[in-house]
Short mmCIF file of C-alpha atoms in Angstrom, two decimals:
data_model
loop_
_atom_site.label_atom_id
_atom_site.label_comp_id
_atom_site.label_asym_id
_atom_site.label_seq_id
_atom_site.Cartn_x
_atom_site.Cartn_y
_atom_site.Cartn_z
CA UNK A 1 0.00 0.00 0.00
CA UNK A 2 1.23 3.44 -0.69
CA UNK A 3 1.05 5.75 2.12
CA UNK A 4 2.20 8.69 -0.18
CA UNK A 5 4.62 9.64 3.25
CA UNK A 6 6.50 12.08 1.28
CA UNK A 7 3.48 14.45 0.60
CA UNK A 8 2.27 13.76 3.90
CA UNK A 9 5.62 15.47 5.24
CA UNK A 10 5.69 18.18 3.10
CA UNK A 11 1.92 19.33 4.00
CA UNK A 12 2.52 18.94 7.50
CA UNK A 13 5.93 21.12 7.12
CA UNK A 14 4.00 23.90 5.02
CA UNK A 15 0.53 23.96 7.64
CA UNK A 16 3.62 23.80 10.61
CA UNK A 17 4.47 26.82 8.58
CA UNK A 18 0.90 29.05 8.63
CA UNK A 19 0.76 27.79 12.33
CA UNK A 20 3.39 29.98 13.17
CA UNK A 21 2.69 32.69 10.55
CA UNK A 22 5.20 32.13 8.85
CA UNK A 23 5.40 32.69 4.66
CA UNK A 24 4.36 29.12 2.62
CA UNK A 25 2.84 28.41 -0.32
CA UNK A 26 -0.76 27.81 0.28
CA UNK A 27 -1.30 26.75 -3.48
CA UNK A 28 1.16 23.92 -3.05
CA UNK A 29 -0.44 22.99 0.38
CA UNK A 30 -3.94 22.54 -1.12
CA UNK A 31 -2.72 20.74 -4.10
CA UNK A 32 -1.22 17.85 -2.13
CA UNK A 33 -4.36 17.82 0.21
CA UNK A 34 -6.65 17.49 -2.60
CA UNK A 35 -3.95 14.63 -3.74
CA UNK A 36 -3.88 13.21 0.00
CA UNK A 37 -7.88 12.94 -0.40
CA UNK A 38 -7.83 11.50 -3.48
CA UNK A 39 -5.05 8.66 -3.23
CA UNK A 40 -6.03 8.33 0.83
CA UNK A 41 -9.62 7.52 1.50
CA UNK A 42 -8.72 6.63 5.12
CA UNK A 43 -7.63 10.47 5.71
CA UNK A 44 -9.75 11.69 2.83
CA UNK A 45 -12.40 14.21 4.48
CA UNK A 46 -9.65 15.42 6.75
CA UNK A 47 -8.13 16.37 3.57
CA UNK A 48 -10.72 18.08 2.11
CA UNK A 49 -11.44 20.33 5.15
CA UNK A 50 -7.78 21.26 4.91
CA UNK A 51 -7.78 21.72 1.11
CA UNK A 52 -11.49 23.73 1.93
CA UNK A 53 -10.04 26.12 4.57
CA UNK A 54 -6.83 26.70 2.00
CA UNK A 55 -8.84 27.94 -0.72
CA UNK A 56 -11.06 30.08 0.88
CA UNK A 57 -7.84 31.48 3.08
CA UNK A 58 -9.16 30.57 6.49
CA UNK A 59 -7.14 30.31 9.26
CA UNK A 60 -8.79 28.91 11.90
CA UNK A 61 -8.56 25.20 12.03
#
């Protein structure tokens, strides 16, 4: 089974990144949770919230 780890690391580095307000590159973070949700239905509608609160720019979580 692939767990897809390495995009799993990079979106937790870039949301570790808006947690502390730091610059990141929200387009790239909601591209590989949209990916997350697709290829992982076990972590899919966590995914999709995240990929949700990216687009429309919301910070809370």
């Amino acid at each position: 089974m692939d767990y897809r780890l390495h995009e799993i690391h990079q979106l937790v580095e870039l949301l570790e990144h808006e947690a502390l307000g730091r610059p990141f590159d929200r387009a790239h973070a909601q591209r590989l949770a949209a990916t997350l949700a697709e290829h992982q239905p076990e972590i899919g509608n966590s995914m999709r919230l995240i990929c949700e609160r990216l687009k429309n720019g919301d910070l809370r979580s």
